[in-house]
CSV table of C-alpha atoms in Angstrom, one decimal:
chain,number,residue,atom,x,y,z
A,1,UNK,CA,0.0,0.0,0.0
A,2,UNK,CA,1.5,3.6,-0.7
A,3,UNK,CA,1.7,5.9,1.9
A,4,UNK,CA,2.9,9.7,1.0
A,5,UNK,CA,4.3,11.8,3.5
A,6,UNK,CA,1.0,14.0,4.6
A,7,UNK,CA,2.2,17.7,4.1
A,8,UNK,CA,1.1,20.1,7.1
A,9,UNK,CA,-0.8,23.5,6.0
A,10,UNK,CA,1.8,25.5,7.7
A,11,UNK,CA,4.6,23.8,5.7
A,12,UNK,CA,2.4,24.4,2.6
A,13,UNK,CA,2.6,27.6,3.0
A,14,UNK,CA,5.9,28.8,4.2
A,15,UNK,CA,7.1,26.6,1.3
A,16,UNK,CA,4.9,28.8,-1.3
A,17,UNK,CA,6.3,31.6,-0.1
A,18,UNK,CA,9.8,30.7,-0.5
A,19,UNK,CA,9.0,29.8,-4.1
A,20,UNK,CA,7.5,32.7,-4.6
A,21,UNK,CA,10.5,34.8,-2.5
A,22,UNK,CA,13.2,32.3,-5.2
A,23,UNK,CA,11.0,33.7,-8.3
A,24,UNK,CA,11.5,37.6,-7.4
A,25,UNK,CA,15.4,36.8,-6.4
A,26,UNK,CA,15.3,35.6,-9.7
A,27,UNK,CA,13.6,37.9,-11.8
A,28,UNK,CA,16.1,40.7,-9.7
A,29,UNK,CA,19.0,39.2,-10.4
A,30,UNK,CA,18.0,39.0,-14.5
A,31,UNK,CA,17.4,42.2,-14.6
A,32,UNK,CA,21.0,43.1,-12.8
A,33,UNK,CA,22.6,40.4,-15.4
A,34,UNK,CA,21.2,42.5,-18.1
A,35,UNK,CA,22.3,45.7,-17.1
A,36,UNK,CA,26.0,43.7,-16.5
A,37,UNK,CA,26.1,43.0,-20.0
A,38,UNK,CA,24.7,46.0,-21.2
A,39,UNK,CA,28.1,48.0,-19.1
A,40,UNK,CA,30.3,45.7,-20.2
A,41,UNK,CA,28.8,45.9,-23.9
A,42,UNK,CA,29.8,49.9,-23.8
A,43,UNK,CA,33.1,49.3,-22.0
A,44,UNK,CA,34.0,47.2,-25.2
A,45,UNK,CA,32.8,49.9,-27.2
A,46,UNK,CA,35.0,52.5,-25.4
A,47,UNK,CA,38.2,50.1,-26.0
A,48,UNK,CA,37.0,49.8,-29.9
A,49,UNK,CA,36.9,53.7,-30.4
A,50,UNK,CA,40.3,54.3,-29.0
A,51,UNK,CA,41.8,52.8,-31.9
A,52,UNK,CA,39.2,53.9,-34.2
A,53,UNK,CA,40.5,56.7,-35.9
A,54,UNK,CA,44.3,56.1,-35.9
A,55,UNK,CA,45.6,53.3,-38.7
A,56,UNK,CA,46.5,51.0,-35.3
A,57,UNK,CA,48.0,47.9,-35.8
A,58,UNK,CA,46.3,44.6,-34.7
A,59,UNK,CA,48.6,44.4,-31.4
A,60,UNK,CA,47.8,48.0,-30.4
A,61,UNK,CA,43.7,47.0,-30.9
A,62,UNK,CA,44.3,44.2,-28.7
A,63,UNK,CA,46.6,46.0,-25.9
A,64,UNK,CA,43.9,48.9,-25.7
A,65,UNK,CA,41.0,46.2,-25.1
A,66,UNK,CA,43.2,44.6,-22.4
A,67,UNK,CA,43.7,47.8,-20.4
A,68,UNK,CA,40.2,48.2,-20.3
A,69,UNK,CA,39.8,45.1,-19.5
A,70,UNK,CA,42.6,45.2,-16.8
A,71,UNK,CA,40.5,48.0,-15.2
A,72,UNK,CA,37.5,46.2,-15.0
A,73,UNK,CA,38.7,43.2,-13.7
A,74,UNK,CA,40.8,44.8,-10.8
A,75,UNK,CA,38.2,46.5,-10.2
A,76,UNK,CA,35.8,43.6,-9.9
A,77,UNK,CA,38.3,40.9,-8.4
A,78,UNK,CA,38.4,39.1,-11.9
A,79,UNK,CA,41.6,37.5,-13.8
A,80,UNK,CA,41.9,40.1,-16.4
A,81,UNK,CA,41.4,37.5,-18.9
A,82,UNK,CA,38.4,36.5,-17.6
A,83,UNK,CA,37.0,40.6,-18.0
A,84,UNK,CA,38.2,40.4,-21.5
A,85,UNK,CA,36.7,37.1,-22.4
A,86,UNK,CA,33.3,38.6,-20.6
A,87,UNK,CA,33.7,41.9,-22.3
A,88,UNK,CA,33.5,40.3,-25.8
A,89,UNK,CA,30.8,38.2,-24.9
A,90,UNK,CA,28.8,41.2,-23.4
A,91,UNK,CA,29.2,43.0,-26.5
A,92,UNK,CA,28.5,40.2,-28.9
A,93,UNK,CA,25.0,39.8,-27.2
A,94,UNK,CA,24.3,43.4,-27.1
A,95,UNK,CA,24.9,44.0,-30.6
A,96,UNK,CA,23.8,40.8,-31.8
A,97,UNK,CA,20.5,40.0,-29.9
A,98,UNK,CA,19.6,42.9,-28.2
A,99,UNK,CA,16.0,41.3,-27.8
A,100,UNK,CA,17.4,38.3,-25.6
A,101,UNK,CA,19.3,41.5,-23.7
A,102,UNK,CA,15.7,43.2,-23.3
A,103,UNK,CA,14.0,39.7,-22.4
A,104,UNK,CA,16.7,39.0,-20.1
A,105,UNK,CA,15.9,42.6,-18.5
A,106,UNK,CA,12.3,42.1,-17.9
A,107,UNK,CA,12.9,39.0,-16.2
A,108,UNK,CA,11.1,36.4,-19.0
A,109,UNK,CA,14.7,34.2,-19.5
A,110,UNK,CA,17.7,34.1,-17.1
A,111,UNK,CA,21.6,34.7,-18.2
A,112,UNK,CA,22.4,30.6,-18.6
A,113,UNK,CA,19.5,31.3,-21.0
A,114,UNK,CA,21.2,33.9,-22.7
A,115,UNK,CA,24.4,32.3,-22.9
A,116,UNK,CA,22.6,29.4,-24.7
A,117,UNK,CA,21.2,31.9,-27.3
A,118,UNK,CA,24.5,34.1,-28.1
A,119,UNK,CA,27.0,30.9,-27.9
A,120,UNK,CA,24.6,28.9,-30.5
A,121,UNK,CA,23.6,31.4,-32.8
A,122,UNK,CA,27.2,33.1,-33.1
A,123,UNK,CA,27.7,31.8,-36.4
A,124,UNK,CA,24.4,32.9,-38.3
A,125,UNK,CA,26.4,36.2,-39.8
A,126,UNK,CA,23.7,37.0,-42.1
A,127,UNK,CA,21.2,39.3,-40.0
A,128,UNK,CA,17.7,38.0,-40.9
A,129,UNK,CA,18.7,34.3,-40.1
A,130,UNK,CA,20.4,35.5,-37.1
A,131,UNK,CA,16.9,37.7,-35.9
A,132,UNK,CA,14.5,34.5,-36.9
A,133,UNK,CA,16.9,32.4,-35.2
A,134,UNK,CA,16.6,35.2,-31.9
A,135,UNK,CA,12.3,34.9,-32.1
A,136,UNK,CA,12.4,31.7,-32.5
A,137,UNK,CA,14.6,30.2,-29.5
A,138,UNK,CA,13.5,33.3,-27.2
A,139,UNK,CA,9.9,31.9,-27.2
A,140,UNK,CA,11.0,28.5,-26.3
A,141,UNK,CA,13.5,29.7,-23.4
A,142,UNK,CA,10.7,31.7,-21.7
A,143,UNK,CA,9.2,28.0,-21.1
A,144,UNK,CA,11.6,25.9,-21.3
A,145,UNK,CA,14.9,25.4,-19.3
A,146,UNK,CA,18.4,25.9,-20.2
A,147,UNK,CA,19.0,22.5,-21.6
A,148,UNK,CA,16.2,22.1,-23.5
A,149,UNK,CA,16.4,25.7,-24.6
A,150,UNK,CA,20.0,24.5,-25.9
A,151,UNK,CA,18.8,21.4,-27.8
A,152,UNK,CA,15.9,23.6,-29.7
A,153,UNK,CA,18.8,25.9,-30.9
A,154,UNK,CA,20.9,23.8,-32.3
A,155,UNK,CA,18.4,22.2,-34.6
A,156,UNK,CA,17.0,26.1,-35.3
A,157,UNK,CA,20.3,27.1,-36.4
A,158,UNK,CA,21.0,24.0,-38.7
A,159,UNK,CA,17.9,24.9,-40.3
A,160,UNK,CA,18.9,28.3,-41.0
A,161,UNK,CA,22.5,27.9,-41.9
A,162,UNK,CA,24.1,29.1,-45.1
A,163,UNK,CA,26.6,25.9,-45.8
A,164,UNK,CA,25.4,22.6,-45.2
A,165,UNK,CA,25.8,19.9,-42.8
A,166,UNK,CA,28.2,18.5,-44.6
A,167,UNK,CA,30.5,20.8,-45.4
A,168,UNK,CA,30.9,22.2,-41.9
A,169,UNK,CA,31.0,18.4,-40.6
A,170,UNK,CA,33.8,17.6,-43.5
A,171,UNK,CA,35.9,21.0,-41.5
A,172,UNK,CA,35.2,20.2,-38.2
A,173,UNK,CA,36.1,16.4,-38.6
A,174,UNK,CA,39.4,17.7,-38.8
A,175,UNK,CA,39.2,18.7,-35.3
A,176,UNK,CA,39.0,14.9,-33.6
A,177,UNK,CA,41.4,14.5,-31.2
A,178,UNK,CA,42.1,13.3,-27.5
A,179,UNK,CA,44.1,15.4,-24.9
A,180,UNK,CA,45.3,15.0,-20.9
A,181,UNK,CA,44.8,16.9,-18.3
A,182,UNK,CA,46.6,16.6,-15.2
A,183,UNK,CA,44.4,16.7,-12.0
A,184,UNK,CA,44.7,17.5,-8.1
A,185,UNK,CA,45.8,14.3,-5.8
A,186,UNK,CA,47.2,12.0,-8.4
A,187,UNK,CA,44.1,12.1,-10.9
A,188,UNK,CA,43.8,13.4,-14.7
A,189,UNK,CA,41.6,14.0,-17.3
A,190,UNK,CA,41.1,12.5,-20.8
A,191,UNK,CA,38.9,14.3,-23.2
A,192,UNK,CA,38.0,13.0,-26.8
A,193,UNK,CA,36.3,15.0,-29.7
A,194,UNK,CA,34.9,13.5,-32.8
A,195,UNK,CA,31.5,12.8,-34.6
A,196,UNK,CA,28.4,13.2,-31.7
A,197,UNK,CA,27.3,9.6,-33.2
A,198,UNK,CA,30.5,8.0,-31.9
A,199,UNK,CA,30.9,9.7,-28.7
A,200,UNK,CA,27.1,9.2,-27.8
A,201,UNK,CA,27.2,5.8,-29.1
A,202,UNK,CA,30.2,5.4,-26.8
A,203,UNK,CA,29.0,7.1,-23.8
A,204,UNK,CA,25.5,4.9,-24.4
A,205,UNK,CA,27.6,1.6,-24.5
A,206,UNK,CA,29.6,2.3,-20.9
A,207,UNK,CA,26.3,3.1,-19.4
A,208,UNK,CA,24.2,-0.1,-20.4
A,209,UNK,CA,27.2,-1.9,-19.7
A,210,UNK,CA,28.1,-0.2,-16.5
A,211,UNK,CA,24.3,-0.8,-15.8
A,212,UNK,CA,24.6,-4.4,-16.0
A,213,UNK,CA,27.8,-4.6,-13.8
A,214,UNK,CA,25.8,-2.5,-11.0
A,215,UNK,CA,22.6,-4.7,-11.0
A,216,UNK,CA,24.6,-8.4,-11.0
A,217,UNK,CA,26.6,-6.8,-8.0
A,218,UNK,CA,23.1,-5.4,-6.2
A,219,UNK,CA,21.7,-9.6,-6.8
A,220,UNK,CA,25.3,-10.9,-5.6
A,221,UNK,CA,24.7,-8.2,-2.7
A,222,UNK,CA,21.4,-10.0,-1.4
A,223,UNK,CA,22.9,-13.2,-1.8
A,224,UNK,CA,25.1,-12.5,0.7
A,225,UNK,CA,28.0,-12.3,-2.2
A,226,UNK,CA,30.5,-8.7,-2.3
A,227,UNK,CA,28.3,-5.8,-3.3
A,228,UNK,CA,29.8,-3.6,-5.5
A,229,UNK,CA,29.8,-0.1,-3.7
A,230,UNK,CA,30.8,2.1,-6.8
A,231,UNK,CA,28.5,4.5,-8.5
A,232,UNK,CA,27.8,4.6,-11.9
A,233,UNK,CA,30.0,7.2,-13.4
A,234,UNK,CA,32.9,5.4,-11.4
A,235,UNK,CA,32.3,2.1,-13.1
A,236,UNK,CA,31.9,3.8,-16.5
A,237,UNK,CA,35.4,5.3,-16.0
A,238,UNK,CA,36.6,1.5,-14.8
A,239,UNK,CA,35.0,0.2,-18.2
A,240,UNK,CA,36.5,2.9,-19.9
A,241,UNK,CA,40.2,2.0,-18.5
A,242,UNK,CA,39.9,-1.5,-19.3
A,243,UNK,CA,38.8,-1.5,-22.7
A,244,UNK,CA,41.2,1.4,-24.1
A,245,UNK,CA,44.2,-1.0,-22.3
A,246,UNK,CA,43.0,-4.4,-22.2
A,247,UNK,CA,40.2,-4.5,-25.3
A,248,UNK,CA,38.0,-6.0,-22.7
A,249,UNK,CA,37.0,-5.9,-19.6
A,250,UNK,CA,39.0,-7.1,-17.1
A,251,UNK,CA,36.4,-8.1,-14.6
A,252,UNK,CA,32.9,-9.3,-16.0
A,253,UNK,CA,30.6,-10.2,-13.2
A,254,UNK,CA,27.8,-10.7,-15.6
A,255,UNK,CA,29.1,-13.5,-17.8
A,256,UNK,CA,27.0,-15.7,-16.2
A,257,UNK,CA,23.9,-13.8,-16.5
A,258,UNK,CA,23.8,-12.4,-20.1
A,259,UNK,CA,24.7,-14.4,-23.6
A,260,UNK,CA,28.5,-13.1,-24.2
A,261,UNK,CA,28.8,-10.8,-20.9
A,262,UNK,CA,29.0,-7.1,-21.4
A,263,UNK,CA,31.2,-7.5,-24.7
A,264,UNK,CA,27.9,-8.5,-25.8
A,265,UNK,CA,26.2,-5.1,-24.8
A,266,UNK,CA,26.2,-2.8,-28.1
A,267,UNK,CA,25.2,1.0,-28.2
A,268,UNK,CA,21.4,2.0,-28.7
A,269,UNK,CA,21.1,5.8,-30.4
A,270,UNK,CA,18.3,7.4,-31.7
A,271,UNK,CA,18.4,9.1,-35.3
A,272,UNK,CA,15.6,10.7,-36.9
A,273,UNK,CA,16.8,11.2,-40.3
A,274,UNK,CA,14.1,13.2,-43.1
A,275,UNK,CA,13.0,11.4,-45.7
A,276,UNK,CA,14.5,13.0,-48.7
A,277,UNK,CA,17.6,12.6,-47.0
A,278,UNK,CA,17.5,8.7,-46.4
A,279,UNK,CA,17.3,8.4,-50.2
A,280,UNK,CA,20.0,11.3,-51.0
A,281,UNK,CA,17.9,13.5,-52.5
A,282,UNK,CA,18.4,15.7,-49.9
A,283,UNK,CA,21.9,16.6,-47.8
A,284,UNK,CA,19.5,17.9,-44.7
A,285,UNK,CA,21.3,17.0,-41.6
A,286,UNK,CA,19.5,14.5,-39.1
A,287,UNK,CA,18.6,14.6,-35.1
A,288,UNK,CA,20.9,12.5,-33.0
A,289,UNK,CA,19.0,11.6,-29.5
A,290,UNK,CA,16.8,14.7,-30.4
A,291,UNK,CA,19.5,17.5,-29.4
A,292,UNK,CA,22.4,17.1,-31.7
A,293,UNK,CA,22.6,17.4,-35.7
A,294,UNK,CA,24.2,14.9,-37.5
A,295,UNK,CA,25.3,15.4,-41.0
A,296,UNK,CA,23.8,13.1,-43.8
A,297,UNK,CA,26.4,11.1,-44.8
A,298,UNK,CA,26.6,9.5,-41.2
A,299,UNK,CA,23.2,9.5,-40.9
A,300,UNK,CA,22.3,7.4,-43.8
A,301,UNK,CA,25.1,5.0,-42.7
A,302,UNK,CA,23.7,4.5,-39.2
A,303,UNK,CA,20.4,3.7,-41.3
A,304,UNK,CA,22.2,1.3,-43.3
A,305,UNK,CA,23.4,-0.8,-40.5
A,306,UNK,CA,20.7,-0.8,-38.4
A,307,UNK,CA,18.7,-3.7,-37.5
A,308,UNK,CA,15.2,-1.9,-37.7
A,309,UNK,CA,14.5,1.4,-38.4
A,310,UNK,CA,10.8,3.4,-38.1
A,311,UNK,CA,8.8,5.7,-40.4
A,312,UNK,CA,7.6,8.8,-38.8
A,313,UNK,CA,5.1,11.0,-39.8
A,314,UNK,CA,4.7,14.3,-38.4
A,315,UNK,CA,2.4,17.4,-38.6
A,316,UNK,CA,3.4,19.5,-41.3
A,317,UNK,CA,2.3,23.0,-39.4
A,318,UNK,CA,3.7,21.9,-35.7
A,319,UNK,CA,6.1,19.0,-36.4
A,320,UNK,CA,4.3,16.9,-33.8
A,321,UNK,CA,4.8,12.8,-34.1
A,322,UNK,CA,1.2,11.9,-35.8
A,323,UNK,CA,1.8,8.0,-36.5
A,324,UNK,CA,5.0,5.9,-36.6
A,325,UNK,CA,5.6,2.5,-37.8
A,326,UNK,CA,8.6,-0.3,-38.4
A,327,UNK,CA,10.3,-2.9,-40.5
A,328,UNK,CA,10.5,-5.3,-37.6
A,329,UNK,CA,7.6,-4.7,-35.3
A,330,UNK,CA,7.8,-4.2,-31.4
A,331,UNK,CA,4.4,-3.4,-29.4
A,332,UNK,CA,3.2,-0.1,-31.4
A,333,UNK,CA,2.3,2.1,-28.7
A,334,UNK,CA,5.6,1.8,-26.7
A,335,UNK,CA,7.3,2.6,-30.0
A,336,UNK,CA,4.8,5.5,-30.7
A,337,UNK,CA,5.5,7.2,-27.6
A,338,UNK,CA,8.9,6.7,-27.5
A,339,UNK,CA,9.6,8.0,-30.8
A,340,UNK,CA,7.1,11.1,-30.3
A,341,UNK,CA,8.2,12.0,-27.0
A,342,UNK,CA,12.1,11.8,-27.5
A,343,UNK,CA,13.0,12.0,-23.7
A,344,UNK,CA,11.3,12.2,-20.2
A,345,UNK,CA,8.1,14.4,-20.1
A,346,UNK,CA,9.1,16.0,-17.1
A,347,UNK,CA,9.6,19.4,-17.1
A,348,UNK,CA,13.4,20.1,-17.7
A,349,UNK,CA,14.4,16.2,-18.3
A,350,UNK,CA,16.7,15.3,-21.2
A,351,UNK,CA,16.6,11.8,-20.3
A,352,UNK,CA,16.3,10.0,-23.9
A,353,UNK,CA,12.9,8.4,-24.2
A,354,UNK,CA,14.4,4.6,-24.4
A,355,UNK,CA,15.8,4.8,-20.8
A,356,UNK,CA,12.2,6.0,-20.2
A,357,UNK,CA,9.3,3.7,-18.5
A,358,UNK,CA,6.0,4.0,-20.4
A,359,UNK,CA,3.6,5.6,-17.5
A,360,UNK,CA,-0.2,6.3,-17.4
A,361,UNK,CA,-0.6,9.7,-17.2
A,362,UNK,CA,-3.7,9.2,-14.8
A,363,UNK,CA,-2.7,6.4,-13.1
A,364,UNK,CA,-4.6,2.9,-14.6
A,365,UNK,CA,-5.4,1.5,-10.6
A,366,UNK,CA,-7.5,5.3,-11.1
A,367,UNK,CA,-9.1,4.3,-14.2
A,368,UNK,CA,-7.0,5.7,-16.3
A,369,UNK,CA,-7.1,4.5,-19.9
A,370,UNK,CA,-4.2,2.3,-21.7
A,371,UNK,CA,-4.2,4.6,-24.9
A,372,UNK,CA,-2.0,6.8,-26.5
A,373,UNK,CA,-3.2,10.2,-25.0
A,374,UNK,CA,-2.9,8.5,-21.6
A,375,UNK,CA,1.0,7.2,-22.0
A,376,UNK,CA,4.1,9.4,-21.9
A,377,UNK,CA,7.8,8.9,-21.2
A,378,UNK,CA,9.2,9.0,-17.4
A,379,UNK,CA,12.3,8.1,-16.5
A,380,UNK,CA,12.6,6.4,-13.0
A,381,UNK,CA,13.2,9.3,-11.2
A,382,UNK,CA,10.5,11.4,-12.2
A,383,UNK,CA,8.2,8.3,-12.5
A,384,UNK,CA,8.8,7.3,-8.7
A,385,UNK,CA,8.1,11.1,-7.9
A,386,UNK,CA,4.8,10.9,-9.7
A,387,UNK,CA,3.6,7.3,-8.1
A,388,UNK,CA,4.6,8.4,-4.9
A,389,UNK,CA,4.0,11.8,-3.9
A,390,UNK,CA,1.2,14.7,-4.6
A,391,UNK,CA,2.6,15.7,-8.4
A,392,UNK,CA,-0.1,14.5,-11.2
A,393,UNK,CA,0.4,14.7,-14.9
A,394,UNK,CA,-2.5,15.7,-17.3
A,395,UNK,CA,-2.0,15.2,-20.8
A,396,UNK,CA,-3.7,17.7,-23.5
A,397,UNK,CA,-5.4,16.6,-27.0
A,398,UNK,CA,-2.4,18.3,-28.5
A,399,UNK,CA,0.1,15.8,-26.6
A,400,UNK,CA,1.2,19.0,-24.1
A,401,UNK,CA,1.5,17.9,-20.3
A,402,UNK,CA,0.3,19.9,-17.9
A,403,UNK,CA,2.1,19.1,-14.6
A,404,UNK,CA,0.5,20.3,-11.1
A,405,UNK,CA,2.6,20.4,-7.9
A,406,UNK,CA,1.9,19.6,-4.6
A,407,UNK,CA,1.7,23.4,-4.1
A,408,UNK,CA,-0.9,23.6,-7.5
A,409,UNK,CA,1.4,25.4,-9.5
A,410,UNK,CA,1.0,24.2,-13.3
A,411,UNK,CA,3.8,23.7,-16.0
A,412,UNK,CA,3.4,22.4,-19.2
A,413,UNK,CA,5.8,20.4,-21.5
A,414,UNK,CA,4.8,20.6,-24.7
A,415,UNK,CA,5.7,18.0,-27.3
A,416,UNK,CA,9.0,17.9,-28.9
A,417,UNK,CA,8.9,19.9,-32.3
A,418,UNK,CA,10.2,18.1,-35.1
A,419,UNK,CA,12.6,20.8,-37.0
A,420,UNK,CA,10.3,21.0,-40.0
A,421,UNK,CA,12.8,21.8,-43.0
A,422,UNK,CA,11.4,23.6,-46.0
A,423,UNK,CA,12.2,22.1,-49.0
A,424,UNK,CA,14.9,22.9,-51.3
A,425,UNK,CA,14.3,25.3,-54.0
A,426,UNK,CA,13.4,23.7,-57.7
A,427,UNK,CA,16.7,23.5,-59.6
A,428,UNK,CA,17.4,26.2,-62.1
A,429,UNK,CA,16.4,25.1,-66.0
A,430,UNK,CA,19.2,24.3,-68.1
C-alpha cells in the first residue's frame, strides 16, 4: 500500500512563499545580469573607439582592449582575462541579440539562458537568419529550461545555416582529437572529440554496460556475495580504463547472467533522419537523441546498418509525431511514444525516451485509460516522484503535459517539435 508523506498547511505555505521569495530573487538578479552585460557591452565599445581613428595595428587594438579590460577586472576581483573574455561576450549579445538583452531585463529568461542563445547562434552572420533564429529560441527559453532551450537551438540554427551539414562536418572532422589533463591528488583527465554519433554511441555503451555490472553486483549483494559499492560514473570510467588497455574488460561479473557478458552489450542511439535525406535527395542533416545534428552522410550510414529502423510521420504545421511505424515490429504504442516524446516528459528532463518507462498519465489503478493520450515517457526518477508523492500529470489533445505540484502550481511540457525543413528550391532550368 503507498503511503505519501502528509504535508502540514503551515509547511504548505511557508514553502509557497519561498518559491514565490526564489521567483522575485530571480527575476532581480535577470534584470541586474542585463544591465551587466549592457556596461560591459559599452566598456568594449570605449576600447574599440580608442583605436578607431588612428591606422592601429592589430597588437595595439588588442593592448587597448586589455587595459580596459585590466581596469574592470581589478576593479571587480576578476583575472583580467576573464574581463576580457566577458567583455567580448557582453558586446557580442548586445549588438547581436539585443532582444534576448531586453528579455533577459524584464525578467522572462535568465543569463544561462542567454548564454545558450548568443554561444549557438554566433555563427548565423547574415542578419535575418540571425533575428528568426533570436524569435524563435526566445519563445521556447521563456518555457523551457536551459537544456532544453540548448537542444531547440541547435536544430534552429541548422535549419537556417548558409553551408550545409556536410560541409561544416567535413571542416570540423578535422578537429578529432584526444588530450590530458593533469588533475589534483594524483588524478587526470582525458577528453576526446569527434562525430556526436560515436561519442554518444560510446558514452551509451559504458552506461548499459556499466548498468549491467551495478545490477549483477546489487543480486550478488542480497545473496550475501561482495556488493559492489561504486556509483555509476565510477564504473563507466573503470569500463572505460579496461577496454582502451585491455580490449575488454577485465572483470565481467555478468558473464553468467547475459549471452556473451558485457562485450555482448552494443550502443542503442536514436536518429531521426528526413525522408529526402534517407534516399539522398536531400543533404539535410539528421537529429541525433533529439538534441544534436548529425550530418547526412553518417546518418544514412547509421540507417544502413541498423537492424530496424521506423517511419515517422509528423504534422506539417507543428512538427508533432502523428503516426510511426517499423520494418520489424515491437508493441506499437511503446514505439509511438517513444519516438514522439524523445525524452522524459518532465519538465526540464533530457533523459532520452528509451531509458524512459511508459507511465499512465492518470494512473490505470485510477481508471485511467491504456491509450495513446494517456502514456508518456518518465524516466525512473520522475516516474517514482509521480507514483509516490502529490505531483499529477494531465496530458492535452495536442500531446502538451500539464504538470501540477503539490503546491498547485502548473507547468506544461509541450511535445517535442520536429525541426520542419522547408524544402529545397526547384533546380534552375538548363
Amino acid at each position: 500500500m503507498n503511503s505519501r508523506p502528509v504535508a502540514d498547511d503551515a509547511d504548505e505555505l511557508a514553502l509557497d512563499e519561498i518559491v514565490e521569495a526564489l521567483m522575485r530573487v530571480d527575476a532581480s538578479i535577470a534584470k541586474l545580469e542585463a544591465e551587466r552585460a549592457r556596461l560591459l557591452g559599452r566598456a568594449f565599445a570605449i576600447a574599440t573607439a580608442r583605436t578607431a581613428h588612428s591606422p592601429a595595428a592589430v597588437q595595439e587594438r588588442e593592448l587597448a582592449l586589455r587595459s580596459v579590460a585590466a581596469e574592470i577586472g581589478a576593479a571587480l576581483r576578476w583575472h583580467d582575462r576573464t574581463a576580457q573574455r566577458r567583455l567580448s561576450e557582453a558586446a557580442s549579445l548586445v549588438d547581436d541579440f539585443p532582444a534576448t538583452v531586453e528579455a533577459l531585463a524584464e525578467a522572462r529568461i535568465t543569463a544561462r539562458h542567454t548564454e545558450v542563445v548568443r554561444e549557438i547562434g554566433a555563427c548565423l552572420v547574415d542578419e535575418p537568419s540571425r533575428r528568426q533564429y533570436e524569435r524563435r529560441v526566445l519563445a521556447r527559453a521563456e518555457r523551457d529550461t536551459v537544456a532544453g532551450t540548448r537542444a531547440f537551438a541547435r536544430a534552429v540554427v541548422e535549419e537556417l545555416q548558409p553551408r550545409s551539414i556536410d560541409e561544416r562536418h567535413d571542416e570540423a572532422v578535422q578537429r578529432r582529437r584526444v588530450w590530458v589533463e593533469d588533475d589534483v591528488d594524483g588524478m587526470a583527465q582525458l577528453g576526446v572529440i569527434d562525430s556526436a554519433a560515436k561519442i554518444r554511441a560510446m558514452f551509451d555503451r559504458l552506461t548499459r554496460q556499466a548498468r549491467a555490472v551495478r545490477q549483477v553486483a546489487h543480486l550478488a549483494g542480497d545473496d550475501g556475495g561482495v556488493d559492489d559499492t561504486r556509483s555509476i560514473d565510477q564504473t563507466r570510467a573503470d569500463l572505460l580504463c579496461d577496454l582502451v588497455l585491455g580490449g575488454r574488460p577485465v572483470v565481467d561479473p555478468t558473464q553468467a547472467h547475459l549471452p556473451g557478458g558485457l562485450g555482448a552489450i552494443r550502443a542503442e542511439v536514436s536518429v531521426v533522419i528526413p525522408v529526402l535525406t534517407a534516399v539522398g535527395a536531400s543533404e539535410r542533416a539528421a537529429m541525433l537523441d533529439g538534441c544534436t545534428p548529425v550530418d547526412a552522410d553518417t546518418a544514412r550510414e547509421l540507417m544502413a546498418g541498423a537492424p530496424g529502423w521506423e517511419r515517422l510521420l509528423t504534422d506539417p504545421v507543428t512538427g508533432v509525431a502523428l503516426a510511426v511505424d517499423r520494418y520489424r515490429p515491437t508493441p506499437a504504442m511503446r514505439r509511438f511514444v517513444r519516438i514522439r516524446d524523445v525524452h522524459c516528459r518532465f519538465p526540464g528532463c533530457r533523459q532520452p525516451a528509451r531509458r524512459c518507462e511508459i507511465d499512465h498519465n492518470l494512473d490505470h489503478a485510477k481508471g485511467g485509460a491504456t491509450h495513446l493520450c494517456n502514456l508518456a515517457c518518465l524516466c525512473k526518477r520522475h516516474h517514482v516522484l509521480k507514483t509516490e508523492t502529490a505531483w499529477t500529470a494531465e496530458q492535452q489533445p495536442d500531446g502538451s503535459i500539464v504538470w501540477t505540484s503539490p503546491l498547485g502550481r502548473r507547468t506544461t511540457d509541450p511535445p517535442e517539435r520536429r525541426v520542419a525543413f522547408a524544402p529545397d528550391p526547384d533546380p534552375p532550368p538548363f
